[in-house]
mmCIF file of C-alpha atoms in Angstrom:
data_model
loop_
_atom_site.group_PDB
_atom_site.id
_atom_site.type_symbol
_atom_site.label_atom_id
_atom_site.label_comp_id
_atom_site.label_asym_id
_atom_site.label_seq_id
_atom_site.Cartn_x
_atom_site.Cartn_y
_atom_site.Cartn_z
ATOM 1 C CA MET A 1 -14.687 -30.584 -11.660
ATOM 2 C CA ALA A 2 -12.818 -27.776 -9.778
ATOM 3 C CA GLY A 3 -12.120 -24.419 -11.280
ATOM 4 C CA ASN A 4 -8.864 -22.338 -11.256
ATOM 5 C CA LEU A 5 -6.597 -21.975 -8.352
ATOM 6 C CA LEU A 6 -4.229 -19.183 -7.737
ATOM 7 C CA ILE A 7 -1.449 -19.718 -5.176
ATOM 8 C CA ILE A 8 0.047 -16.396 -4.012
ATOM 9 C CA ASN A 9 3.432 -17.441 -2.565
ATOM 10 C CA GLY A 10 4.955 -15.247 0.111
ATOM 11 C CA SER A 11 7.525 -17.670 1.279
ATOM 12 C CA PRO A 12 11.285 -17.239 0.214
ATOM 13 C CA ARG A 13 12.213 -20.838 0.995
ATOM 14 C CA LYS A 14 11.373 -23.357 -1.846
ATOM 15 C CA GLU A 15 11.840 -26.230 0.432
ATOM 16 C CA GLY A 16 10.531 -24.630 3.720
ATOM 17 C CA PHE A 17 7.351 -25.674 5.566
ATOM 18 C CA THR A 18 5.018 -23.269 3.920
ATOM 19 C CA ASN A 19 5.782 -24.377 0.335
ATOM 20 C CA THR A 20 6.086 -28.127 1.359
ATOM 21 C CA ILE A 21 2.651 -28.089 2.981
ATOM 22 C CA CYS A 22 1.248 -26.526 -0.093
ATOM 23 C CA SER A 23 2.883 -28.526 -2.825
ATOM 24 C CA GLU A 24 2.057 -31.824 -0.825
ATOM 25 C CA SER A 25 -1.537 -30.799 -0.617
ATOM 26 C CA LEU A 26 -1.999 -30.078 -4.286
ATOM 27 C CA LYS A 27 -1.480 -33.644 -5.181
ATOM 28 C CA ASN A 28 -4.972 -34.831 -4.446
ATOM 29 C CA THR A 29 -7.054 -31.857 -5.653
ATOM 30 C CA GLY A 30 -9.146 -31.581 -8.751
ATOM 31 C CA PHE A 31 -8.372 -27.963 -9.864
ATOM 32 C CA LYS A 32 -8.380 -27.515 -13.639
ATOM 33 C CA ASN A 33 -5.618 -24.974 -13.664
ATOM 34 C CA VAL A 34 -3.168 -24.083 -11.007
ATOM 35 C CA ALA A 35 -1.135 -20.863 -11.267
ATOM 36 C CA VAL A 36 1.532 -19.646 -8.739
ATOM 37 C CA PHE A 37 2.583 -16.093 -8.186
ATOM 38 C CA ASP A 38 5.763 -15.887 -6.252
ATOM 39 C CA CYS A 39 6.076 -12.596 -4.470
ATOM 40 C CA TYR A 40 9.825 -12.942 -4.030
ATOM 41 C CA GLU A 41 10.477 -13.548 -7.787
ATOM 42 C CA ASN A 42 8.287 -10.834 -8.985
ATOM 43 C CA GLN A 43 9.837 -7.948 -6.870
ATOM 44 C CA ILE A 44 6.677 -5.997 -6.253
ATOM 45 C CA LYS A 45 6.938 -2.271 -6.277
ATOM 46 C CA PRO A 46 5.388 -0.903 -2.918
ATOM 47 C CA CYS A 47 2.304 1.270 -3.073
ATOM 48 C CA ILE A 48 3.379 4.927 -2.845
ATOM 49 C CA ALA A 49 -0.031 6.295 -2.009
ATOM 50 C CA CYS A 50 0.082 8.662 -4.999
ATOM 51 C CA GLY A 51 -3.746 8.392 -5.258
ATOM 52 C CA LYS A 52 -3.590 8.131 -9.176
ATOM 53 C CA CYS A 53 -5.493 4.720 -9.086
ATOM 54 C CA ALA A 54 -8.337 6.733 -7.884
ATOM 55 C CA GLU A 55 -8.350 8.808 -10.781
ATOM 56 C CA ILE A 56 -7.375 6.514 -13.691
ATOM 57 C CA GLY A 57 -8.808 3.252 -12.258
ATOM 58 C CA GLU A 58 -5.466 1.416 -12.360
ATOM 59 C CA CYS A 59 -2.090 1.495 -10.668
ATOM 60 C CA VAL A 60 0.634 3.706 -12.200
ATOM 61 C CA PHE A 61 3.078 0.812 -11.952
ATOM 62 C CA ASP A 62 2.565 -1.789 -14.595
ATOM 63 C CA ASP A 63 4.310 -4.586 -12.845
ATOM 64 C CA LEU A 64 1.352 -6.315 -11.686
ATOM 65 C CA LYS A 65 -1.065 -5.991 -14.679
ATOM 66 C CA GLU A 66 -1.029 -9.759 -15.588
ATOM 67 C CA PHE A 67 -1.384 -10.682 -12.005
ATOM 68 C CA PHE A 68 -4.407 -8.480 -11.438
ATOM 69 C CA ASP A 69 -6.098 -10.102 -14.622
ATOM 70 C CA LEU A 70 -5.434 -13.506 -13.223
ATOM 71 C CA PHE A 71 -6.400 -12.414 -9.679
ATOM 72 C CA GLU A 72 -9.776 -11.190 -10.856
ATOM 73 C CA LYS A 73 -10.736 -14.217 -12.733
ATOM 74 C CA THR A 74 -9.568 -17.146 -10.617
ATOM 75 C CA ASP A 75 -12.037 -19.148 -8.350
ATOM 76 C CA VAL A 76 -9.865 -19.907 -5.385
ATOM 77 C CA ILE A 77 -6.850 -18.112 -4.010
ATOM 78 C CA VAL A 78 -4.354 -19.408 -1.549
ATOM 79 C CA PHE A 79 -2.316 -16.969 0.331
ATOM 80 C CA LEU A 80 1.012 -18.547 1.558
ATOM 81 C CA SER A 81 3.359 -16.834 4.164
ATOM 82 C CA PRO A 82 5.641 -17.376 6.942
ATOM 83 C CA ILE A 83 4.967 -15.077 9.852
ATOM 84 C CA TYR A 84 7.847 -12.624 10.079
ATOM 85 C CA ASN A 85 7.883 -10.057 12.870
ATOM 86 C CA GLY A 86 4.303 -10.397 13.601
ATOM 87 C CA GLY A 87 2.990 -10.250 10.194
ATOM 88 C CA LEU A 88 3.137 -11.304 6.508
ATOM 89 C CA SER A 89 6.333 -11.599 4.669
ATOM 90 C CA SER A 90 7.401 -8.136 3.252
ATOM 91 C CA PRO A 91 6.834 -9.004 -0.558
ATOM 92 C CA LEU A 92 3.368 -10.457 0.305
ATOM 93 C CA LYS A 93 2.641 -7.393 2.354
ATOM 94 C CA ALA A 94 3.712 -5.112 -0.591
ATOM 95 C CA LEU A 95 1.236 -7.064 -2.842
ATOM 96 C CA VAL A 96 -1.642 -6.643 -0.291
ATOM 97 C CA ASP A 97 -0.800 -2.977 -0.192
ATOM 98 C CA ARG A 98 -1.164 -2.781 -3.952
ATOM 99 C CA PHE A 99 -4.854 -3.863 -3.545
ATOM 100 C CA GLN A 100 -5.384 -0.172 -2.797
ATOM 101 C CA VAL A 101 -6.342 0.253 -6.428
ATOM 102 C CA TYR A 102 -9.598 -1.816 -5.629
ATOM 103 C CA PHE A 103 -10.192 0.120 -2.354
ATOM 104 C CA ASN A 104 -10.089 3.426 -4.325
ATOM 105 C CA LEU A 105 -12.364 1.996 -7.113
ATOM 106 C CA PHE A 106 -14.859 0.762 -4.432
ATOM 107 C CA TYR A 107 -15.191 4.124 -2.812
ATOM 108 C CA LYS A 108 -15.038 6.229 -6.049
ATOM 109 C CA ASN A 109 -17.970 4.124 -7.546
ATOM 110 C CA GLU A 110 -20.180 4.434 -4.431
ATOM 111 C CA LYS A 111 -19.215 1.307 -2.742
ATOM 112 C CA ILE A 112 -19.890 -0.961 -5.839
ATOM 113 C CA GLN A 113 -17.558 -4.065 -5.940
ATOM 114 C CA PRO A 114 -14.835 -3.497 -8.360
ATOM 115 C CA ILE A 115 -14.432 -7.227 -8.787
ATOM 116 C CA LYS A 116 -17.702 -8.912 -9.743
ATOM 117 C CA LYS A 117 -16.665 -12.517 -9.328
ATOM 118 C CA ARG A 118 -17.093 -13.881 -5.870
ATOM 119 C CA ARG A 119 -13.931 -15.942 -4.882
ATOM 120 C CA LYS A 120 -12.763 -18.048 -1.945
ATOM 121 C CA ALA A 121 -9.421 -17.790 -0.061
ATOM 122 C CA ILE A 122 -7.547 -20.065 1.972
ATOM 123 C CA LEU A 123 -4.636 -18.895 4.206
ATOM 124 C CA LEU A 124 -1.578 -20.985 5.084
ATOM 125 C CA CYS A 125 0.961 -19.550 7.472
ATOM 126 C CA THR A 126 3.885 -20.973 9.417
ATOM 127 C CA ALA A 127 5.553 -19.694 12.535
ATOM 128 C CA GLY A 128 8.889 -20.414 14.279
ATOM 129 C CA ARG A 129 7.189 -20.311 17.609
ATOM 130 C CA ASP A 130 3.548 -20.353 18.765
ATOM 131 C CA GLY A 131 2.276 -17.581 16.494
ATOM 132 C CA GLU A 132 -1.223 -17.640 17.438
ATOM 133 C CA ASP A 133 -1.670 -14.004 18.262
ATOM 134 C CA GLU A 134 0.312 -13.047 15.000
ATOM 135 C CA PHE A 135 -1.769 -15.402 13.011
ATOM 136 C CA SER A 136 -5.012 -13.759 14.296
ATOM 137 C CA TYR A 137 -3.615 -10.470 13.256
ATOM 138 C CA VAL A 138 -2.728 -11.612 9.719
ATOM 139 C CA LYS A 139 -6.073 -13.203 9.207
ATOM 140 C CA LYS A 140 -7.971 -9.870 10.341
ATOM 141 C CA GLN A 141 -5.777 -7.867 8.050
ATOM 142 C CA LEU A 142 -6.568 -10.094 5.042
ATOM 143 C CA GLU A 143 -10.221 -10.412 5.998
ATOM 144 C CA ARG A 144 -10.555 -6.593 5.758
ATOM 145 C CA SER A 145 -9.085 -6.540 2.356
ATOM 146 C CA PHE A 146 -11.199 -9.375 1.296
ATOM 147 C CA THR A 147 -14.457 -7.353 1.864
ATOM 148 C CA ILE A 148 -13.406 -5.055 -0.822
ATOM 149 C CA LEU A 149 -11.903 -7.683 -3.069
ATOM 150 C CA ASN A 150 -15.063 -9.909 -3.082
ATOM 151 C CA ILE A 151 -13.434 -12.717 -1.444
ATOM 152 C CA SER A 152 -14.543 -14.996 1.397
ATOM 153 C CA LEU A 153 -12.043 -16.646 3.566
ATOM 154 C CA THR A 154 -13.040 -20.373 3.750
ATOM 155 C CA GLY A 155 -10.198 -21.462 6.028
ATOM 156 C CA ALA A 156 -6.864 -20.747 7.581
ATOM 157 C CA VAL A 157 -4.143 -22.942 8.801
ATOM 158 C CA LEU A 158 -1.163 -22.227 10.954
ATOM 159 C CA CYS A 159 1.814 -24.657 11.267
ATOM 160 C CA LYS A 160 3.382 -23.390 14.434
ATOM 161 C CA ASN A 161 6.655 -24.135 16.213
ATOM 162 C CA THR A 162 8.586 -24.791 12.982
ATOM 163 C CA ASP A 163 11.903 -23.869 14.771
ATOM 164 C CA THR A 164 11.486 -26.622 17.432
ATOM 165 C CA GLU A 165 8.544 -29.128 16.990
ATOM 166 C CA PRO A 166 6.462 -28.369 13.984
ATOM 167 C CA ASP A 167 2.873 -29.453 13.844
ATOM 168 C CA TYR A 168 3.479 -30.539 10.345
ATOM 169 C CA GLU A 169 1.083 -33.594 9.981
ATOM 170 C CA ASN A 170 -1.904 -31.853 11.504
ATOM 171 C CA SER A 171 -1.278 -28.665 9.475
ATOM 172 C CA LEU A 172 -0.808 -30.687 6.205
ATOM 173 C CA ASN A 173 -4.031 -32.707 6.921
ATOM 174 C CA GLU A 174 -6.056 -29.578 7.546
ATOM 175 C CA PHE A 175 -4.720 -27.639 4.496
ATOM 176 C CA GLN A 176 -5.341 -30.641 2.356
ATOM 177 C CA THR A 177 -8.954 -30.980 3.546
ATOM 178 C CA LEU A 178 -9.531 -27.178 2.909
ATOM 179 C CA LEU A 179 -8.234 -27.376 -0.669
ATOM 180 C CA ARG A 180 -10.233 -30.513 -1.389
ATOM 181 C CA ARG A 181 -13.329 -28.851 -0.076
ATOM 182 C CA SER A 182 -12.702 -25.676 -2.216
ATOM 183 C CA SER A 183 -12.012 -27.785 -5.320
ATOM 184 C CA GLU A 184 -15.308 -29.757 -4.885
ATOM 185 C CA ASP A 185 -17.395 -26.599 -4.372
ATOM 186 C CA GLU A 186 -16.331 -25.236 -7.744
#
């Protein structure tokens, strides 16, 4: 039986391609628990680079305490985002920036992983046009964060050309396969 799945939703459109592919794909997985963190609904405060997390071991803002608890304990994490202006959506980027607390802990503690549990991640992005270059950039950005967060990226899907001729079926099938494999591995 599969473990816990955390979906980090960086898409503002509930009925858009990003959310539709994800919700359709969840129907046939065996995850015990599925939690969704909506970056738009939670209005994440941006990192202000105050450096306090390096001193006290946690962020001075308390808006993400529950999220961080869930994030550290889950087995598989899905990052959802449309590609806007060459990158992640702004609220999701704000969340990724708030992972700075883990970077500071990592370097403060002589490069010891601040999160002990090894987790997997899947990335699903959509792009109005081709988006391959931007998707590559987003993957690299997240993979760098994942080294500190003790996460391995097990797969990534780009549904491109959503403004004209979306590759919906292939993207759906690819994402479903990644989710199924991740649930079976747990």
